[in-house]
Amino acid sequence: MTREELIRCIEVGSLPAVVWCEKKYEGICCMLKITKDNTVFLDYDDTYDDCDAEGGFRATFQYDSFERMIAAIEQFTGKDLRELMLNPYAYDLFACAAPEWEAFQWDLYDGRIPMLQDYASFMIGSFFWDGLYRQKFTPGVSTEQLLEWMNERQDAAFDDSAPSA
């Protein structure tokens, strides 16, 4: 794809444009999705559609410029922009009765999941995935441990937003 095709797609489209999709685990693919404001979603999911609130992993990367965003995508994929496709047909990559989520969870916990680089900001919105990434608990976490992490995060967010005396 060309730079102009990509710009046109994200300016006109209401959904993020998939620019890369590769099978990483049985039934789970890694996808890069781009949207307006130089934002890239790094998704690991068992469906081609947007991340499922129940299970899919999403990390959101914000870039200072379109050029930095493209450079980060090229570095992550090992491909030049011209080699990438807009919304590639990849549905067959997801065919699986039992996606390997546990293997993905351990790889995220152990720091083996590559992330994009040179971003202005980065976040993992899900408490569960963020906790695994930060090694606050391991896969198979108990409900009590997960609630403890959620409360810790909420308390930290509250403390950060409280006005200083």
PDB file of C-alpha atoms in Angstrom:
ATOM      1  CA  MET A   1       0.000   0.000   0.000  1.00  0.00           C
ATOM      2  CA  THR A   2       1.069   3.567  -0.434  1.00  0.00           C
ATOM      3  CA  ARG A   3       1.194   6.293   2.177  1.00  0.00           C
ATOM      4  CA  GLU A   4      -1.675   8.079   0.395  1.00  0.00           C
ATOM      5  CA  GLU A   5      -3.857   4.930   0.380  1.00  0.00           C
ATOM      6  CA  LEU A   6      -3.335   4.517   4.097  1.00  0.00           C
ATOM      7  CA  ILE A   7      -4.123   8.170   4.853  1.00  0.00           C
ATOM      8  CA  ARG A   8      -7.273   8.000   2.718  1.00  0.00           C
ATOM      9  CA  CYS A   9      -8.415   4.808   4.466  1.00  0.00           C
ATOM     10  CA  ILE A  10      -8.015   6.117   8.012  1.00  0.00           C
ATOM     11  CA  GLU A  11      -9.478   9.530   7.165  1.00  0.00           C
ATOM     12  CA  VAL A  12     -12.610   8.075   5.547  1.00  0.00           C
ATOM     13  CA  GLY A  13     -13.074   4.873   7.549  1.00  0.00           C
ATOM     14  CA  SER A  14     -14.930   4.686  10.830  1.00  0.00           C
ATOM     15  CA  LEU A  15     -13.141   1.502  11.951  1.00  0.00           C
ATOM     16  CA  PRO A  16      -9.416   0.958  12.416  1.00  0.00           C
ATOM     17  CA  ALA A  17      -7.685  -0.328   9.272  1.00  0.00           C
ATOM     18  CA  VAL A  18      -5.847  -3.641   9.632  1.00  0.00           C
ATOM     19  CA  VAL A  19      -2.428  -3.285   7.984  1.00  0.00           C
ATOM     20  CA  TRP A  20      -0.798  -6.509   9.168  1.00  0.00           C
ATOM     21  CA  CYS A  21      -2.041  -9.878  10.390  1.00  0.00           C
ATOM     22  CA  GLU A  22       0.110 -12.879  11.233  1.00  0.00           C
ATOM     23  CA  LYS A  23      -0.665 -16.134  13.043  1.00  0.00           C
ATOM     24  CA  LYS A  24       1.379 -16.343  16.256  1.00  0.00           C
ATOM     25  CA  TYR A  25      -0.358 -19.086  18.242  1.00  0.00           C
ATOM     26  CA  GLU A  26      -2.793 -21.780  17.230  1.00  0.00           C
ATOM     27  CA  GLY A  27      -6.028 -19.868  16.642  1.00  0.00           C
ATOM     28  CA  ILE A  28      -4.541 -16.482  17.635  1.00  0.00           C
ATOM     29  CA  CYS A  29      -3.167 -13.826  15.326  1.00  0.00           C
ATOM     30  CA  CYS A  30      -1.238 -10.652  15.942  1.00  0.00           C
ATOM     31  CA  MET A  31      -2.730  -7.681  14.107  1.00  0.00           C
ATOM     32  CA  LEU A  32      -1.755  -4.064  13.711  1.00  0.00           C
ATOM     33  CA  LYS A  33      -4.698  -1.715  13.272  1.00  0.00           C
ATOM     34  CA  ILE A  34      -4.356   1.989  12.538  1.00  0.00           C
ATOM     35  CA  THR A  35      -6.815   4.739  13.230  1.00  0.00           C
ATOM     36  CA  LYS A  36      -6.838   8.521  13.218  1.00  0.00           C
ATOM     37  CA  ASP A  37      -4.513  10.620  15.373  1.00  0.00           C
ATOM     38  CA  ASN A  38      -1.447   8.423  14.729  1.00  0.00           C
ATOM     39  CA  THR A  39      -2.803   5.603  16.863  1.00  0.00           C
ATOM     40  CA  VAL A  40      -1.880   1.929  16.434  1.00  0.00           C
ATOM     41  CA  PHE A  41      -3.642  -0.967  18.109  1.00  0.00           C
ATOM     42  CA  LEU A  42      -1.552  -4.086  18.658  1.00  0.00           C
ATOM     43  CA  ASP A  43      -4.136  -6.834  18.951  1.00  0.00           C
ATOM     44  CA  TYR A  44      -3.791 -10.515  19.700  1.00  0.00           C
ATOM     45  CA  ASP A  45      -7.150 -12.089  19.070  1.00  0.00           C
ATOM     46  CA  ASP A  46      -8.892 -15.242  17.972  1.00  0.00           C
ATOM     47  CA  THR A  47     -11.153 -13.380  15.546  1.00  0.00           C
ATOM     48  CA  TYR A  48     -10.385 -10.918  12.754  1.00  0.00           C
ATOM     49  CA  ASP A  49     -12.993  -8.461  14.027  1.00  0.00           C
ATOM     50  CA  ASP A  50     -12.204  -5.845  16.688  1.00  0.00           C
ATOM     51  CA  CYS A  51     -10.913  -7.149  19.999  1.00  0.00           C
ATOM     52  CA  ASP A  52     -13.513  -9.021  21.984  1.00  0.00           C
ATOM     53  CA  ALA A  53     -14.090  -7.396  25.361  1.00  0.00           C
ATOM     54  CA  GLU A  54     -14.067 -10.877  26.890  1.00  0.00           C
ATOM     55  CA  GLY A  55     -10.696 -12.068  25.715  1.00  0.00           C
ATOM     56  CA  GLY A  56      -8.610 -10.302  23.101  1.00  0.00           C
ATOM     57  CA  PHE A  57      -5.430  -8.461  24.033  1.00  0.00           C
ATOM     58  CA  ARG A  58      -5.013  -4.855  22.924  1.00  0.00           C
ATOM     59  CA  ALA A  59      -2.136  -2.452  23.483  1.00  0.00           C
ATOM     60  CA  THR A  60      -2.634   1.100  22.211  1.00  0.00           C
ATOM     61  CA  PHE A  61       0.302   3.153  20.968  1.00  0.00           C
ATOM     62  CA  GLN A  62       0.066   6.882  20.277  1.00  0.00           C
ATOM     63  CA  TYR A  63       2.706   8.545  18.070  1.00  0.00           C
ATOM     64  CA  ASP A  64       3.823  12.157  17.760  1.00  0.00           C
ATOM     65  CA  SER A  65       3.676  12.020  13.972  1.00  0.00           C
ATOM     66  CA  PHE A  66       2.438   9.922  11.097  1.00  0.00           C
ATOM     67  CA  GLU A  67       6.048   9.335  10.001  1.00  0.00           C
ATOM     68  CA  ARG A  68       7.093   7.952  13.411  1.00  0.00           C
ATOM     69  CA  MET A  69       4.050   5.705  13.422  1.00  0.00           C
ATOM     70  CA  ILE A  70       4.888   4.291   9.986  1.00  0.00           C
ATOM     71  CA  ALA A  71       8.536   3.775  10.962  1.00  0.00           C
ATOM     72  CA  ALA A  72       7.457   1.865  14.095  1.00  0.00           C
ATOM     73  CA  ILE A  73       5.110  -0.327  12.054  1.00  0.00           C
ATOM     74  CA  GLU A  74       7.828  -1.059   9.499  1.00  0.00           C
ATOM     75  CA  GLN A  75      10.287  -1.929  12.274  1.00  0.00           C
ATOM     76  CA  PHE A  76       7.763  -4.165  14.070  1.00  0.00           C
ATOM     77  CA  THR A  77       6.678  -6.081  10.955  1.00  0.00           C
ATOM     78  CA  GLY A  78      10.057  -6.105   9.213  1.00  0.00           C
ATOM     79  CA  LYS A  79       8.253  -4.889   6.084  1.00  0.00           C
ATOM     80  CA  ASP A  80       8.221  -1.690   4.119  1.00  0.00           C
ATOM     81  CA  LEU A  81       4.862   0.118   3.951  1.00  0.00           C
ATOM     82  CA  ARG A  82       4.630  -0.822   0.248  1.00  0.00           C
ATOM     83  CA  GLU A  83       4.679  -4.515   1.254  1.00  0.00           C
ATOM     84  CA  LEU A  84       1.728  -4.197   3.662  1.00  0.00           C
ATOM     85  CA  MET A  85      -1.920  -4.546   2.656  1.00  0.00           C
ATOM     86  CA  LEU A  86      -5.006  -2.717   3.838  1.00  0.00           C
ATOM     87  CA  ASN A  87      -7.443  -5.114   5.500  1.00  0.00           C
ATOM     88  CA  PRO A  88      -5.763  -8.321   4.292  1.00  0.00           C
ATOM     89  CA  TYR A  89      -7.983 -11.384   4.004  1.00  0.00           C
ATOM     90  CA  ALA A  90      -6.753 -13.575   6.842  1.00  0.00           C
ATOM     91  CA  TYR A  91      -9.836 -15.318   8.234  1.00  0.00           C
ATOM     92  CA  ASP A  92      -8.386 -18.782   7.608  1.00  0.00           C
ATOM     93  CA  LEU A  93      -5.495 -18.033  10.017  1.00  0.00           C
ATOM     94  CA  PHE A  94      -7.928 -18.062  12.945  1.00  0.00           C
ATOM     95  CA  ALA A  95      -9.453 -21.507  12.320  1.00  0.00           C
ATOM     96  CA  CYS A  96      -9.047 -23.424  15.570  1.00  0.00           C
ATOM     97  CA  ALA A  97     -11.283 -25.175  18.086  1.00  0.00           C
ATOM     98  CA  ALA A  98      -9.144 -24.187  21.100  1.00  0.00           C
ATOM     99  CA  PRO A  99      -6.975 -21.049  20.720  1.00  0.00           C
ATOM    100  CA  GLU A 100      -3.719 -21.178  22.719  1.00  0.00           C
ATOM    101  CA  TRP A 101      -4.508 -18.346  25.142  1.00  0.00           C
ATOM    102  CA  GLU A 102      -2.563 -19.855  28.025  1.00  0.00           C
ATOM    103  CA  ALA A 103       0.647 -19.927  25.949  1.00  0.00           C
ATOM    104  CA  PHE A 104       0.063 -16.281  24.989  1.00  0.00           C
ATOM    105  CA  GLN A 105      -0.559 -15.330  28.631  1.00  0.00           C
ATOM    106  CA  TRP A 106       2.715 -16.893  29.761  1.00  0.00           C
ATOM    107  CA  ASP A 107       4.619 -15.208  26.924  1.00  0.00           C
ATOM    108  CA  LEU A 108       3.120 -11.831  27.868  1.00  0.00           C
ATOM    109  CA  TYR A 109       4.008 -12.397  31.528  1.00  0.00           C
ATOM    110  CA  ASP A 110       7.564 -13.491  30.619  1.00  0.00           C
ATOM    111  CA  GLY A 111       8.136 -10.445  28.356  1.00  0.00           C
ATOM    112  CA  ARG A 112       8.260 -12.437  25.114  1.00  0.00           C
ATOM    113  CA  ILE A 113       5.540 -10.472  23.327  1.00  0.00           C
ATOM    114  CA  PRO A 114       7.155  -7.786  21.169  1.00  0.00           C
ATOM    115  CA  MET A 115       5.747  -4.268  21.404  1.00  0.00           C
ATOM    116  CA  LEU A 116       5.996  -1.339  19.019  1.00  0.00           C
ATOM    117  CA  GLN A 117       8.744   1.201  19.713  1.00  0.00           C
ATOM    118  CA  ASP A 118       9.332   4.968  19.662  1.00  0.00           C
ATOM    119  CA  TYR A 119       5.804   5.861  20.830  1.00  0.00           C
ATOM    120  CA  ALA A 120       4.689   8.980  22.668  1.00  0.00           C
ATOM    121  CA  SER A 121       2.332   6.994  24.899  1.00  0.00           C
ATOM    122  CA  PHE A 122       1.348   3.390  25.437  1.00  0.00           C
ATOM    123  CA  MET A 123      -1.363   1.631  27.395  1.00  0.00           C
ATOM    124  CA  ILE A 124      -2.975  -1.721  27.916  1.00  0.00           C
ATOM    125  CA  GLY A 125      -6.575  -0.981  28.824  1.00  0.00           C
ATOM    126  CA  SER A 126      -7.565  -4.312  30.351  1.00  0.00           C
ATOM    127  CA  PHE A 127      -6.770  -4.839  34.045  1.00  0.00           C
ATOM    128  CA  PHE A 128      -6.085  -8.518  33.394  1.00  0.00           C
ATOM    129  CA  TRP A 129      -3.702  -8.087  30.438  1.00  0.00           C
ATOM    130  CA  ASP A 130      -1.959  -5.094  32.039  1.00  0.00           C
ATOM    131  CA  GLY A 131      -1.409  -7.057  35.247  1.00  0.00           C
ATOM    132  CA  LEU A 132       0.145  -9.957  33.323  1.00  0.00           C
ATOM    133  CA  TYR A 133       2.343  -7.560  31.334  1.00  0.00           C
ATOM    134  CA  ARG A 134       3.544  -5.862  34.538  1.00  0.00           C
ATOM    135  CA  GLN A 135       4.019  -9.271  36.227  1.00  0.00           C
ATOM    136  CA  LYS A 136       1.627  -8.389  39.040  1.00  0.00           C
ATOM    137  CA  PHE A 137       0.251 -11.949  38.861  1.00  0.00           C
ATOM    138  CA  THR A 138       0.689 -15.060  36.738  1.00  0.00           C
ATOM    139  CA  PRO A 139      -1.699 -16.773  34.340  1.00  0.00           C
ATOM    140  CA  GLY A 140      -4.272 -18.718  36.319  1.00  0.00           C
ATOM    141  CA  VAL A 141      -4.593 -15.841  38.787  1.00  0.00           C
ATOM    142  CA  SER A 142      -7.256 -16.251  41.454  1.00  0.00           C
ATOM    143  CA  THR A 143     -10.244 -13.952  41.547  1.00  0.00           C
ATOM    144  CA  GLU A 144      -8.980 -12.525  44.843  1.00  0.00           C
ATOM    145  CA  GLN A 145      -5.551 -11.661  43.378  1.00  0.00           C
ATOM    146  CA  LEU A 146      -7.173 -10.066  40.339  1.00  0.00           C
ATOM    147  CA  LEU A 147      -9.482  -7.974  42.519  1.00  0.00           C
ATOM    148  CA  GLU A 148      -6.500  -6.912  44.638  1.00  0.00           C
ATOM    149  CA  TRP A 149      -4.667  -5.718  41.497  1.00  0.00           C
ATOM    150  CA  MET A 150      -7.779  -3.894  40.248  1.00  0.00           C
ATOM    151  CA  ASN A 151      -8.155  -2.116  43.598  1.00  0.00           C
ATOM    152  CA  GLU A 152      -4.446  -1.218  43.611  1.00  0.00           C
ATOM    153  CA  ARG A 153      -4.775   0.297  40.129  1.00  0.00           C
ATOM    154  CA  GLN A 154      -7.925   2.204  41.053  1.00  0.00           C
ATOM    155  CA  ASP A 155      -6.324   3.542  44.242  1.00  0.00           C
ATOM    156  CA  ALA A 156      -3.270   4.699  42.260  1.00  0.00           C
ATOM    157  CA  ALA A 157      -5.477   6.410  39.680  1.00  0.00           C
ATOM    158  CA  PHE A 158      -7.444   8.116  42.457  1.00  0.00           C
ATOM    159  CA  ASP A 159      -4.246   9.262  44.188  1.00  0.00           C
ATOM    160  CA  ASP A 160      -2.904  10.657  40.901  1.00  0.00           C
ATOM    161  CA  SER A 161      -6.075  12.649  40.264  1.00  0.00           C
ATOM    162  CA  ALA A 162      -6.438  14.082  43.778  1.00  0.00           C
ATOM    163  CA  PRO A 163      -5.584  17.768  44.030  1.00  0.00           C
ATOM    164  CA  SER A 164      -2.395  18.520  45.937  1.00  0.00           C
ATOM    165  CA  ALA A 165      -2.602  20.563  49.132  1.00  0.00           C
TER     166      ALA A 165
END
